[in-house]
């Protein structure tokens, strides 16, 4: 089968990022959000129920997950695959199911990187090299890399929102009807993953209203038909959400998130944009070039630019009013991850306008971003929070957010050095491995105890290293990372060669 250059590059880009993410995956579910969503998947498959009472002690946790249903449903085939893997390898299904489910976001984020590449080619007609650089910027130079490791809802929300925007901005009249329907489906999936996705809906409707009259001389009734095609899937997904709410709370309008918003707008804005501990521009410096590219974006494609800006600003304003705008024990502004591809893509207009001027600063900013993500990928994100809590008690929270000397951007490098040194402590590591094999939990324990005994916060956070520490053979612990590393090198080399060819128009141009 002969693949076109576009198809070859698409496969190579996807395989490159998938291999990177699988290589650096943690292979376990370490976030509290992820564990609850995993337990819901387990409850549905094993007990055919939404009730989580069997997984927690008494009244310490609500009986139902307050998180969106989407991730738990998405995890079902991965959970089933884990059960099969358990039977084949003779391993406790708790480990194999969590392993398989934890890999979901590696696949999801690799698809998001592919969508960034395709967006650059198909919608903006960027050169191959520009589209590749933008996918690198998003995939390795922002916290998207870090969040590819754990089982959380932001990566999947990012993907479906990106797909919806990609479909609705397709300029081809022949595909308009089906694209509108699929765009509505993807946005509806976003609602299942995170209810906050609804904040993007007015931007999509505004885009349709502004561009509908320019598509083949459509009349007013045709525009209404377009709006109906787009919104019908949303209504169907909304019915699913209402049903799920009723099952949990006997009220279709209660989701579990009603009490989280308040008068924190300016505090949240400052924190997300400028604070030493959570500024998205500090955790992903390349986003600054994306902001600089927005004026050129508006000049070139005003409709798409308006949609992008709406998605960015609407999420920024919404999350700034959320009581946990900082995203808990997370790496950078976790909640804003859904906006990162929409902030990265406008940088392509700078690269296209004057490559000689902007190639070098883009390369430096991407390299800096990759360096910033490495400790977040290598070390459990919670370790530094536990360390600060043990050192400073109740003051730790504000120090992490607002004190430059205590920012995780610096502290996590120290944590990376510590976990690497821990590998030399054979006795201590054997004790931690024994606790992990017994599925020991540290809920309610003081931070100092967790820092001392928790395996996940005391070793480089890679699944293949955990397999080695657990005593598995080379064919399981050593061979897979070598294969993945080779795939990264081969795909990266081929992409570099192919994107150096002269510009060819995208078939969608």
CSV table of C-alpha atoms in Angstrom, one decimal:
chain,number,residue,atom,x,y,z
A,1,UNK,CA,0.0,0.0,0.0
A,2,UNK,CA,1.4,3.3,-1.1
A,3,UNK,CA,0.8,6.1,1.4
A,4,UNK,CA,0.9,9.8,0.5
A,5,UNK,CA,3.4,12.0,2.3
A,6,UNK,CA,0.6,13.4,4.4
A,7,UNK,CA,-0.4,9.9,5.5
A,8,UNK,CA,3.1,8.8,6.2
A,9,UNK,CA,3.8,11.9,8.3
A,10,UNK,CA,0.6,11.5,10.2
A,11,UNK,CA,1.5,7.9,11.2
A,12,UNK,CA,5.0,8.8,12.1
A,13,UNK,CA,3.9,11.8,14.2
A,14,UNK,CA,1.4,9.6,16.1
A,15,UNK,CA,3.9,6.7,16.6
A,16,UNK,CA,6.6,9.1,17.7
A,17,UNK,CA,4.5,10.7,20.5
A,18,UNK,CA,2.9,7.4,21.5
A,19,UNK,CA,6.3,5.8,21.9
A,20,UNK,CA,7.5,8.7,24.0
A,21,UNK,CA,4.4,8.6,26.2
A,22,UNK,CA,4.5,4.8,26.6
A,23,UNK,CA,8.2,5.0,27.4
A,24,UNK,CA,7.6,7.6,30.2
A,25,UNK,CA,4.3,6.3,31.5
A,26,UNK,CA,4.1,5.4,35.2
A,27,UNK,CA,2.0,2.3,34.7
A,28,UNK,CA,-0.1,3.0,37.8
A,29,UNK,CA,-2.9,5.4,38.9
A,30,UNK,CA,-1.5,7.8,41.5
A,31,UNK,CA,-3.9,10.7,41.5
A,32,UNK,CA,-6.9,10.6,43.8
A,33,UNK,CA,-9.2,11.7,40.9
A,34,UNK,CA,-7.9,8.9,38.7
A,35,UNK,CA,-8.4,6.3,41.4
A,36,UNK,CA,-12.0,7.3,41.9
A,37,UNK,CA,-12.7,7.1,38.2
A,38,UNK,CA,-10.9,3.7,38.0
A,39,UNK,CA,-13.1,2.5,40.9
A,40,UNK,CA,-16.2,3.5,39.0
A,41,UNK,CA,-15.0,1.5,36.0
A,42,UNK,CA,-14.4,-1.5,38.3
A,43,UNK,CA,-17.8,-1.1,40.0
A,44,UNK,CA,-19.6,-1.0,36.6
A,45,UNK,CA,-17.7,-4.1,35.2
A,46,UNK,CA,-17.6,-6.2,38.4
A,47,UNK,CA,-20.8,-5.2,40.1
A,48,UNK,CA,-22.9,-3.5,37.4
A,49,UNK,CA,-23.4,-0.4,39.6
A,50,UNK,CA,-22.3,3.2,40.1
A,51,UNK,CA,-22.1,3.0,43.9
A,52,UNK,CA,-18.6,3.1,45.2
A,53,UNK,CA,-19.3,2.1,48.8
A,54,UNK,CA,-17.5,-1.2,48.4
A,55,UNK,CA,-14.2,0.7,47.7
A,56,UNK,CA,-14.1,3.1,50.6
A,57,UNK,CA,-14.5,3.1,54.4
A,58,UNK,CA,-17.8,4.4,55.7
A,59,UNK,CA,-18.6,8.1,55.4
A,60,UNK,CA,-15.0,9.2,54.5
A,61,UNK,CA,-16.0,9.4,50.8
A,62,UNK,CA,-19.3,10.0,49.1
A,63,UNK,CA,-20.9,6.9,47.7
A,64,UNK,CA,-20.8,8.2,44.1
A,65,UNK,CA,-18.0,9.7,42.0
A,66,UNK,CA,-18.6,13.4,41.3
A,67,UNK,CA,-16.4,13.2,38.2
A,68,UNK,CA,-17.7,13.0,34.7
A,69,UNK,CA,-18.8,9.6,33.4
A,70,UNK,CA,-16.6,9.8,30.3
A,71,UNK,CA,-13.2,8.6,31.6
A,72,UNK,CA,-14.7,5.6,33.4
A,73,UNK,CA,-16.6,4.5,30.3
A,74,UNK,CA,-13.4,5.0,28.1
A,75,UNK,CA,-11.5,2.8,30.6
A,76,UNK,CA,-13.8,-0.2,30.1
A,77,UNK,CA,-12.0,-1.8,27.2
A,78,UNK,CA,-8.6,-1.1,28.8
A,79,UNK,CA,-9.9,-2.6,32.1
A,80,UNK,CA,-11.1,-5.7,30.2
A,81,UNK,CA,-7.7,-6.0,28.5
A,82,UNK,CA,-6.1,-5.8,31.9
A,83,UNK,CA,-8.2,-8.8,33.1
A,84,UNK,CA,-7.1,-10.7,30.1
A,85,UNK,CA,-3.4,-9.8,30.7
A,86,UNK,CA,-3.8,-11.0,34.3
A,87,UNK,CA,-4.9,-14.4,33.1
A,88,UNK,CA,-2.1,-14.7,30.5
A,89,UNK,CA,0.7,-13.6,32.8
A,90,UNK,CA,-0.6,-14.9,36.1
A,91,UNK,CA,-0.4,-11.5,37.8
A,92,UNK,CA,-2.9,-10.0,40.3
A,93,UNK,CA,-5.6,-8.3,38.2
A,94,UNK,CA,-5.4,-5.2,40.4
A,95,UNK,CA,-2.0,-4.5,38.9
A,96,UNK,CA,-2.8,-5.4,35.3
A,97,UNK,CA,-6.0,-3.5,35.2
A,98,UNK,CA,-4.6,-0.3,36.7
A,99,UNK,CA,-1.6,-0.7,34.4
A,100,UNK,CA,-3.7,-0.9,31.2
A,101,UNK,CA,-6.1,1.9,32.4
A,102,UNK,CA,-3.2,4.2,33.3
A,103,UNK,CA,-1.9,4.0,29.6
A,104,UNK,CA,-5.1,5.6,28.3
A,105,UNK,CA,-3.8,9.1,28.3
A,106,UNK,CA,-0.6,8.1,26.5
A,107,UNK,CA,-2.8,7.1,23.5
A,108,UNK,CA,-5.1,10.1,24.0
A,109,UNK,CA,-2.3,12.7,24.1
A,110,UNK,CA,-0.5,11.2,21.1
A,111,UNK,CA,-3.8,11.6,19.2
A,112,UNK,CA,-3.9,15.2,20.4
A,113,UNK,CA,-0.4,15.8,19.0
A,114,UNK,CA,-1.5,14.3,15.7
A,115,UNK,CA,-4.5,16.7,15.7
A,116,UNK,CA,-2.2,19.7,16.3
A,117,UNK,CA,-0.1,18.5,13.3
A,118,UNK,CA,-3.2,18.0,11.1
A,119,UNK,CA,-4.7,21.3,12.2
A,120,UNK,CA,-1.6,23.1,11.1
A,121,UNK,CA,-1.6,21.4,7.8
A,122,UNK,CA,-5.3,21.1,6.9
A,123,UNK,CA,-6.7,24.2,8.3
A,124,UNK,CA,-3.9,26.7,8.2
A,125,UNK,CA,-1.8,25.3,5.4
A,126,UNK,CA,1.4,25.5,7.4
A,127,UNK,CA,4.6,24.0,6.0
A,128,UNK,CA,5.3,20.4,7.1
A,129,UNK,CA,8.1,21.6,9.3
A,130,UNK,CA,6.0,24.2,11.0
A,131,UNK,CA,3.2,21.7,11.8
A,132,UNK,CA,5.8,19.3,13.2
A,133,UNK,CA,7.4,21.9,15.4
A,134,UNK,CA,4.0,22.9,16.8
A,135,UNK,CA,3.1,19.3,17.6
A,136,UNK,CA,6.5,19.0,19.4
A,137,UNK,CA,5.8,22.3,21.2
A,138,UNK,CA,2.5,21.0,22.5
A,139,UNK,CA,3.5,17.3,23.1
A,140,UNK,CA,6.8,17.7,24.8
A,141,UNK,CA,7.2,21.4,25.8
A,142,UNK,CA,3.9,21.8,27.8
A,143,UNK,CA,2.5,19.8,30.8
A,144,UNK,CA,0.6,17.7,28.3
A,145,UNK,CA,3.6,15.4,28.5
A,146,UNK,CA,3.3,15.1,32.3
A,147,UNK,CA,-0.5,14.5,32.1
A,148,UNK,CA,0.0,11.7,29.6
A,149,UNK,CA,1.2,9.6,32.5
A,150,UNK,CA,-1.8,9.4,34.8
A,151,UNK,CA,-5.5,8.6,34.5
A,152,UNK,CA,-7.1,12.1,34.6
A,153,UNK,CA,-9.8,13.7,32.4
A,154,UNK,CA,-8.0,16.8,31.1
A,155,UNK,CA,-6.1,15.0,28.2
A,156,UNK,CA,-9.3,13.4,26.9
A,157,UNK,CA,-11.2,16.6,27.1
A,158,UNK,CA,-8.4,18.3,25.2
A,159,UNK,CA,-8.5,15.8,22.4
A,160,UNK,CA,-12.3,15.9,21.9
A,161,UNK,CA,-12.4,19.7,22.1
A,162,UNK,CA,-9.6,19.9,19.5
A,163,UNK,CA,-11.4,17.4,17.3
A,164,UNK,CA,-14.6,19.4,17.5
A,165,UNK,CA,-12.8,22.6,16.5
A,166,UNK,CA,-11.0,20.8,13.7
A,167,UNK,CA,-14.2,19.5,12.2
A,168,UNK,CA,-16.3,22.6,12.5
A,169,UNK,CA,-13.5,24.7,10.8
A,170,UNK,CA,-13.4,22.4,7.7
A,171,UNK,CA,-13.9,24.7,4.7
A,172,UNK,CA,-15.1,21.9,2.3
A,173,UNK,CA,-18.8,22.4,1.6
A,174,UNK,CA,-19.3,18.7,0.6
A,175,UNK,CA,-18.4,17.5,4.1
A,176,UNK,CA,-20.1,20.3,6.0
A,177,UNK,CA,-23.2,18.3,7.1
A,178,UNK,CA,-21.3,15.3,8.4
A,179,UNK,CA,-18.6,17.4,10.0
A,180,UNK,CA,-21.1,19.4,11.9
A,181,UNK,CA,-22.7,16.2,13.3
A,182,UNK,CA,-19.3,14.8,14.3
A,183,UNK,CA,-18.3,18.1,15.8
A,184,UNK,CA,-21.4,18.0,18.0
A,185,UNK,CA,-20.6,14.4,19.0
A,186,UNK,CA,-17.0,15.3,20.0
A,187,UNK,CA,-18.2,18.3,22.0
A,188,UNK,CA,-20.8,16.1,23.6
A,189,UNK,CA,-18.1,13.6,24.6
A,190,UNK,CA,-16.3,16.6,26.2
A,191,UNK,CA,-19.3,17.2,28.4
A,192,UNK,CA,-19.1,13.5,29.5
A,193,UNK,CA,-15.5,14.0,30.4
A,194,UNK,CA,-15.8,17.4,32.0
A,195,UNK,CA,-18.9,19.5,32.4
A,196,UNK,CA,-16.8,22.6,32.1
A,197,UNK,CA,-16.5,21.9,28.4
A,198,UNK,CA,-19.9,23.5,28.1
A,199,UNK,CA,-18.2,26.9,28.4
A,200,UNK,CA,-16.8,26.4,24.8
A,201,UNK,CA,-20.3,26.0,23.3
A,202,UNK,CA,-21.1,29.7,22.7
A,203,UNK,CA,-17.8,30.0,20.8
A,204,UNK,CA,-18.8,27.2,18.4
A,205,UNK,CA,-22.3,28.7,17.9
A,206,UNK,CA,-20.8,32.1,17.3
A,207,UNK,CA,-18.4,30.6,14.7
A,208,UNK,CA,-21.3,29.0,12.9
A,209,UNK,CA,-23.3,32.2,13.0
A,210,UNK,CA,-20.4,34.3,11.6
A,211,UNK,CA,-19.3,31.8,8.9
A,212,UNK,CA,-22.6,30.2,7.9
A,213,UNK,CA,-23.5,32.9,5.4
A,214,UNK,CA,-20.3,32.4,3.5
A,215,UNK,CA,-20.7,28.7,2.7
A,216,UNK,CA,-22.2,28.4,-0.7
A,217,UNK,CA,-24.8,31.2,-0.3
A,218,UNK,CA,-26.7,29.5,2.5
A,219,UNK,CA,-29.9,31.1,3.6
A,220,UNK,CA,-31.2,31.7,7.1
A,221,UNK,CA,-33.1,28.4,7.2
A,222,UNK,CA,-29.9,26.6,6.1
A,223,UNK,CA,-28.0,28.2,9.0
A,224,UNK,CA,-30.7,26.9,11.4
A,225,UNK,CA,-30.3,23.4,9.9
A,226,UNK,CA,-26.5,23.6,10.5
A,227,UNK,CA,-27.1,24.7,14.1
A,228,UNK,CA,-29.5,21.7,14.5
A,229,UNK,CA,-27.0,19.2,13.2
A,230,UNK,CA,-24.4,20.5,15.6
A,231,UNK,CA,-26.6,20.7,18.7
A,232,UNK,CA,-28.6,17.5,18.3
A,233,UNK,CA,-25.7,15.3,19.5
A,234,UNK,CA,-25.2,17.7,22.4
A,235,UNK,CA,-28.8,17.2,23.5
A,236,UNK,CA,-28.4,13.4,23.4
A,237,UNK,CA,-25.3,13.5,25.6
A,238,UNK,CA,-27.0,16.0,27.9
A,239,UNK,CA,-29.7,13.4,28.4
A,240,UNK,CA,-27.1,10.8,29.4
A,241,UNK,CA,-25.6,13.3,31.9
A,242,UNK,CA,-29.1,14.0,33.3
A,243,UNK,CA,-29.7,10.3,33.7
A,244,UNK,CA,-26.3,9.8,35.5
A,245,UNK,CA,-27.1,12.8,37.8
A,246,UNK,CA,-30.5,11.3,38.7
A,247,UNK,CA,-29.0,7.9,39.5
A,248,UNK,CA,-26.5,9.5,41.8
A,249,UNK,CA,-28.3,12.4,43.4
A,250,UNK,CA,-32.0,11.9,42.4
A,251,UNK,CA,-31.8,15.3,40.7
A,252,UNK,CA,-30.9,15.7,37.1
A,253,UNK,CA,-29.4,19.2,37.7
A,254,UNK,CA,-27.1,18.2,40.5
A,255,UNK,CA,-23.6,17.0,39.4
A,256,UNK,CA,-21.5,17.3,42.6
A,257,UNK,CA,-19.7,20.5,41.5
A,258,UNK,CA,-22.3,23.1,42.5
A,259,UNK,CA,-20.4,24.6,45.5
A,260,UNK,CA,-17.0,25.1,44.0
A,261,UNK,CA,-17.4,28.6,42.4
A,262,UNK,CA,-17.0,31.9,44.2
A,263,UNK,CA,-15.5,35.4,44.1
A,264,UNK,CA,-11.9,34.3,43.3
A,265,UNK,CA,-11.7,35.7,39.8
A,266,UNK,CA,-8.7,38.1,40.2
A,267,UNK,CA,-6.9,35.7,42.6
A,268,UNK,CA,-7.4,32.9,40.0
A,269,UNK,CA,-6.4,35.1,37.1
A,270,UNK,CA,-3.2,36.1,38.8
A,271,UNK,CA,-2.4,32.5,39.9
A,272,UNK,CA,-3.0,31.0,36.5
A,273,UNK,CA,-1.2,33.7,34.5
A,274,UNK,CA,1.6,35.0,36.8
A,275,UNK,CA,2.1,33.1,40.1
A,276,UNK,CA,5.5,31.5,40.5
A,277,UNK,CA,3.9,28.2,41.4
A,278,UNK,CA,1.2,27.9,38.7
A,279,UNK,CA,1.8,30.3,35.9
A,280,UNK,CA,1.0,28.6,32.6
A,281,UNK,CA,3.7,30.7,30.9
A,282,UNK,CA,6.3,29.5,33.3
A,283,UNK,CA,5.4,25.8,32.9
A,284,UNK,CA,5.1,26.2,29.1
A,285,UNK,CA,7.1,29.2,27.9
A,286,UNK,CA,6.2,28.5,24.2
A,287,UNK,CA,2.7,29.7,25.0
A,288,UNK,CA,4.0,33.2,25.0
A,289,UNK,CA,4.8,32.9,21.3
A,290,UNK,CA,1.3,31.5,20.7
A,291,UNK,CA,-0.1,34.7,22.2
A,292,UNK,CA,2.2,36.8,20.0
A,293,UNK,CA,0.9,35.0,17.0
A,294,UNK,CA,-2.8,35.7,17.6
A,295,UNK,CA,-2.9,39.1,15.7
A,296,UNK,CA,-1.5,37.3,12.6
A,297,UNK,CA,-4.0,34.6,13.2
A,298,UNK,CA,-6.9,37.1,13.1
A,299,UNK,CA,-5.6,38.7,9.9
A,300,UNK,CA,-5.3,35.3,8.2
A,301,UNK,CA,-8.4,33.4,9.5
A,302,UNK,CA,-10.6,35.6,11.7
A,303,UNK,CA,-13.4,33.1,12.2
A,304,UNK,CA,-11.1,30.3,13.5
A,305,UNK,CA,-9.1,32.9,15.6
A,306,UNK,CA,-12.3,34.0,17.2
A,307,UNK,CA,-13.2,30.4,18.1
A,308,UNK,CA,-9.7,29.8,19.5
A,309,UNK,CA,-9.7,33.0,21.6
A,310,UNK,CA,-13.2,32.2,23.0
A,311,UNK,CA,-12.1,28.7,24.1
A,312,UNK,CA,-9.0,30.1,25.8
A,313,UNK,CA,-10.6,33.1,27.5
A,314,UNK,CA,-13.8,31.3,28.5
A,315,UNK,CA,-11.8,28.5,30.2
A,316,UNK,CA,-9.5,31.0,31.8
A,317,UNK,CA,-12.4,33.0,33.3
A,318,UNK,CA,-14.3,29.9,34.4
A,319,UNK,CA,-11.4,28.3,36.2
A,320,UNK,CA,-10.2,31.5,37.8
A,321,UNK,CA,-13.6,31.5,39.6
A,322,UNK,CA,-13.1,27.9,40.8
A,323,UNK,CA,-12.0,27.5,44.4
A,324,UNK,CA,-9.3,25.0,43.3
A,325,UNK,CA,-8.1,27.0,40.3
A,326,UNK,CA,-4.6,25.6,41.0
A,327,UNK,CA,-5.7,22.1,40.3
A,328,UNK,CA,-4.7,20.4,43.5
A,329,UNK,CA,-1.4,18.5,43.8
A,330,UNK,CA,-0.7,18.9,40.1
A,331,UNK,CA,2.1,20.0,37.8
A,332,UNK,CA,1.3,23.6,36.6
A,333,UNK,CA,-2.2,24.8,35.9
A,334,UNK,CA,-3.8,21.4,35.2
A,335,UNK,CA,-7.3,22.7,34.5
A,336,UNK,CA,-5.9,25.0,31.7
A,337,UNK,CA,-4.4,22.0,29.8
A,338,UNK,CA,-7.5,22.0,27.5
A,339,UNK,CA,-6.5,25.4,26.1
A,340,UNK,CA,-2.8,24.6,25.4
A,341,UNK,CA,-3.2,23.4,21.8
A,342,UNK,CA,-5.3,26.4,21.0
A,343,UNK,CA,-2.5,28.6,22.4
A,344,UNK,CA,0.3,26.7,20.7
A,345,UNK,CA,-1.2,26.7,17.1
A,346,UNK,CA,-1.2,30.5,16.6
A,347,UNK,CA,2.6,30.4,17.0
A,348,UNK,CA,2.7,28.9,13.6
A,349,UNK,CA,1.6,32.2,12.0
A,350,UNK,CA,4.8,33.7,13.4
A,351,UNK,CA,6.9,30.9,12.0
A,352,UNK,CA,5.3,31.1,8.6
A,353,UNK,CA,5.6,34.9,8.4
A,354,UNK,CA,9.3,35.1,9.0
A,355,UNK,CA,11.1,31.7,9.7
A,356,UNK,CA,14.5,33.3,9.9
A,357,UNK,CA,13.5,35.6,12.7
A,358,UNK,CA,11.3,33.2,14.7
A,359,UNK,CA,12.9,29.7,14.2
A,360,UNK,CA,15.6,30.3,16.8
A,361,UNK,CA,13.5,31.7,19.7
A,362,UNK,CA,10.9,28.9,19.0
A,363,UNK,CA,13.6,26.3,19.2
A,364,UNK,CA,15.0,27.7,22.5
A,365,UNK,CA,11.5,28.0,24.1
A,366,UNK,CA,10.6,24.4,23.1
A,367,UNK,CA,13.9,23.2,24.5
A,368,UNK,CA,13.3,25.1,27.7
A,369,UNK,CA,9.8,23.7,28.0
A,370,UNK,CA,11.1,20.1,27.5
A,371,UNK,CA,13.7,20.7,30.3
A,372,UNK,CA,10.9,22.0,32.6
A,373,UNK,CA,8.7,18.9,32.0
A,374,UNK,CA,11.4,16.4,32.7
A,375,UNK,CA,11.2,16.5,36.5
A,376,UNK,CA,7.4,16.4,36.3
A,377,UNK,CA,7.6,13.3,34.2
A,378,UNK,CA,10.3,11.6,36.2
A,379,UNK,CA,9.0,12.2,39.7
A,380,UNK,CA,5.5,11.8,41.1
A,381,UNK,CA,3.9,15.3,41.1
A,382,UNK,CA,2.8,14.9,44.7
A,383,UNK,CA,6.3,14.3,46.2
A,384,UNK,CA,7.2,17.9,46.4
A,385,UNK,CA,3.9,18.8,48.0
A,386,UNK,CA,4.5,16.2,50.6
A,387,UNK,CA,8.0,17.5,51.2
A,388,UNK,CA,6.8,21.0,51.6
A,389,UNK,CA,4.0,19.9,53.9
A,390,UNK,CA,6.5,18.0,56.1
A,391,UNK,CA,8.8,21.1,56.2
A,392,UNK,CA,6.3,24.0,56.5
A,393,UNK,CA,3.0,22.5,57.6
A,394,UNK,CA,0.0,24.7,56.9
A,395,UNK,CA,2.2,27.4,55.3
A,396,UNK,CA,3.2,25.0,52.5
A,397,UNK,CA,0.2,25.6,50.3
A,398,UNK,CA,0.7,29.4,49.9
A,399,UNK,CA,4.5,29.0,49.6
A,400,UNK,CA,4.1,26.6,46.7
A,401,UNK,CA,1.8,28.9,44.9
A,402,UNK,CA,3.2,32.4,45.6
A,403,UNK,CA,6.8,32.1,46.7
A,404,UNK,CA,9.4,32.0,43.9
A,405,UNK,CA,12.1,30.2,45.9
A,406,UNK,CA,9.5,27.4,46.7
A,407,UNK,CA,8.0,27.0,43.3
A,408,UNK,CA,7.7,23.3,42.1
A,409,UNK,CA,9.6,24.4,39.0
A,410,UNK,CA,12.7,24.5,41.2
A,411,UNK,CA,11.8,22.1,43.9
A,412,UNK,CA,10.9,19.2,41.6
A,413,UNK,CA,14.5,19.1,40.3
A,414,UNK,CA,15.6,18.5,43.9
A,415,UNK,CA,13.0,15.8,44.2
A,416,UNK,CA,14.4,14.2,41.0
A,417,UNK,CA,17.9,14.1,42.4
A,418,UNK,CA,16.5,12.5,45.6
A,419,UNK,CA,14.6,9.7,43.9
A,420,UNK,CA,17.6,8.8,41.8
A,421,UNK,CA,19.8,8.6,44.9
A,422,UNK,CA,17.1,6.4,46.5
A,423,UNK,CA,17.9,3.7,44.0
A,424,UNK,CA,21.2,3.2,45.8
A,425,UNK,CA,19.3,2.5,49.1
A,426,UNK,CA,18.7,-1.2,48.5
A,427,UNK,CA,17.2,-2.0,51.9
A,428,UNK,CA,14.8,1.0,51.8
A,429,UNK,CA,13.8,0.2,48.3
A,430,UNK,CA,13.1,-3.4,49.1
A,431,UNK,CA,10.9,-2.3,52.0
A,432,UNK,CA,8.9,0.1,49.8
A,433,UNK,CA,8.5,-2.6,47.1
A,434,UNK,CA,7.1,-5.0,49.7
A,435,UNK,CA,4.6,-2.5,50.9
A,436,UNK,CA,3.6,-1.8,47.2
A,437,UNK,CA,3.1,-5.5,46.5
A,438,UNK,CA,0.8,-5.7,49.5
A,439,UNK,CA,-1.2,-2.8,48.1
A,440,UNK,CA,-0.4,-0.7,51.1
A,441,UNK,CA,-2.3,2.6,51.3
A,442,UNK,CA,-1.1,5.8,52.9
A,443,UNK,CA,-4.5,7.6,53.2
A,444,UNK,CA,-4.5,9.8,56.3
A,445,UNK,CA,-0.8,9.3,57.1
A,446,UNK,CA,1.5,12.2,57.8
A,447,UNK,CA,3.6,13.5,54.8
A,448,UNK,CA,6.9,12.4,56.4
A,449,UNK,CA,5.7,8.7,56.5
A,450,UNK,CA,4.5,8.9,52.9
A,451,UNK,CA,7.9,10.3,51.8
A,452,UNK,CA,9.7,7.5,53.6
A,453,UNK,CA,7.7,4.5,52.7
A,454,UNK,CA,5.8,5.3,49.5
A,455,UNK,CA,7.3,3.6,46.4
A,456,UNK,CA,5.7,5.9,43.9
A,457,UNK,CA,7.3,9.0,45.5
A,458,UNK,CA,10.7,7.4,46.0
A,459,UNK,CA,11.7,6.0,42.6
A,460,UNK,CA,11.8,7.4,39.1
A,461,UNK,CA,8.2,7.2,38.0
A,462,UNK,CA,8.4,4.7,35.0
A,463,UNK,CA,6.5,1.5,34.7
A,464,UNK,CA,9.5,-0.5,33.4
A,465,UNK,CA,11.6,0.5,36.4
A,466,UNK,CA,8.8,-0.6,38.7
A,467,UNK,CA,8.8,-4.0,36.9
A,468,UNK,CA,12.5,-4.2,37.4
A,469,UNK,CA,12.2,-3.4,41.1
A,470,UNK,CA,9.4,-6.0,41.4
A,471,UNK,CA,11.8,-8.6,40.0
A,472,UNK,CA,10.3,-9.2,36.6
A,473,UNK,CA,12.5,-10.6,33.8
A,474,UNK,CA,14.3,-8.5,31.2
A,475,UNK,CA,11.8,-9.5,28.5
A,476,UNK,CA,9.1,-7.5,30.5
A,477,UNK,CA,11.2,-4.8,32.2
A,478,UNK,CA,14.0,-4.2,29.8
A,479,UNK,CA,13.0,-5.1,26.2
A,480,UNK,CA,9.9,-2.9,25.8
A,481,UNK,CA,11.6,0.4,26.7
A,482,UNK,CA,14.4,-0.4,24.3
A,483,UNK,CA,11.9,-1.1,21.5
A,484,UNK,CA,10.0,2.2,22.4
A,485,UNK,CA,13.3,4.2,22.5
A,486,UNK,CA,14.2,2.8,19.1
A,487,UNK,CA,10.8,3.7,17.7
A,488,UNK,CA,11.2,7.2,18.9
A,489,UNK,CA,14.6,7.6,17.3
A,490,UNK,CA,13.5,6.1,13.9
A,491,UNK,CA,10.2,8.0,13.7
A,492,UNK,CA,11.9,11.3,14.7
A,493,UNK,CA,14.7,10.8,12.1
A,494,UNK,CA,12.2,10.0,9.3
A,495,UNK,CA,10.0,13.0,10.3
A,496,UNK,CA,13.0,15.3,10.2
A,497,UNK,CA,13.8,14.1,6.7
A,498,UNK,CA,10.3,14.3,5.4
A,499,UNK,CA,9.4,17.7,6.8
A,500,UNK,CA,12.5,19.1,5.2
A,501,UNK,CA,11.0,18.6,1.7
A,502,UNK,CA,9.5,21.5,-0.2
A,503,UNK,CA,6.1,22.7,0.9
A,504,UNK,CA,3.1,20.9,-0.7
A,505,UNK,CA,-0.5,22.0,-0.3
A,506,UNK,CA,-2.6,20.0,2.1
A,507,UNK,CA,-5.5,18.1,0.4
A,508,UNK,CA,-7.9,20.1,2.5
A,509,UNK,CA,-6.6,23.5,1.4
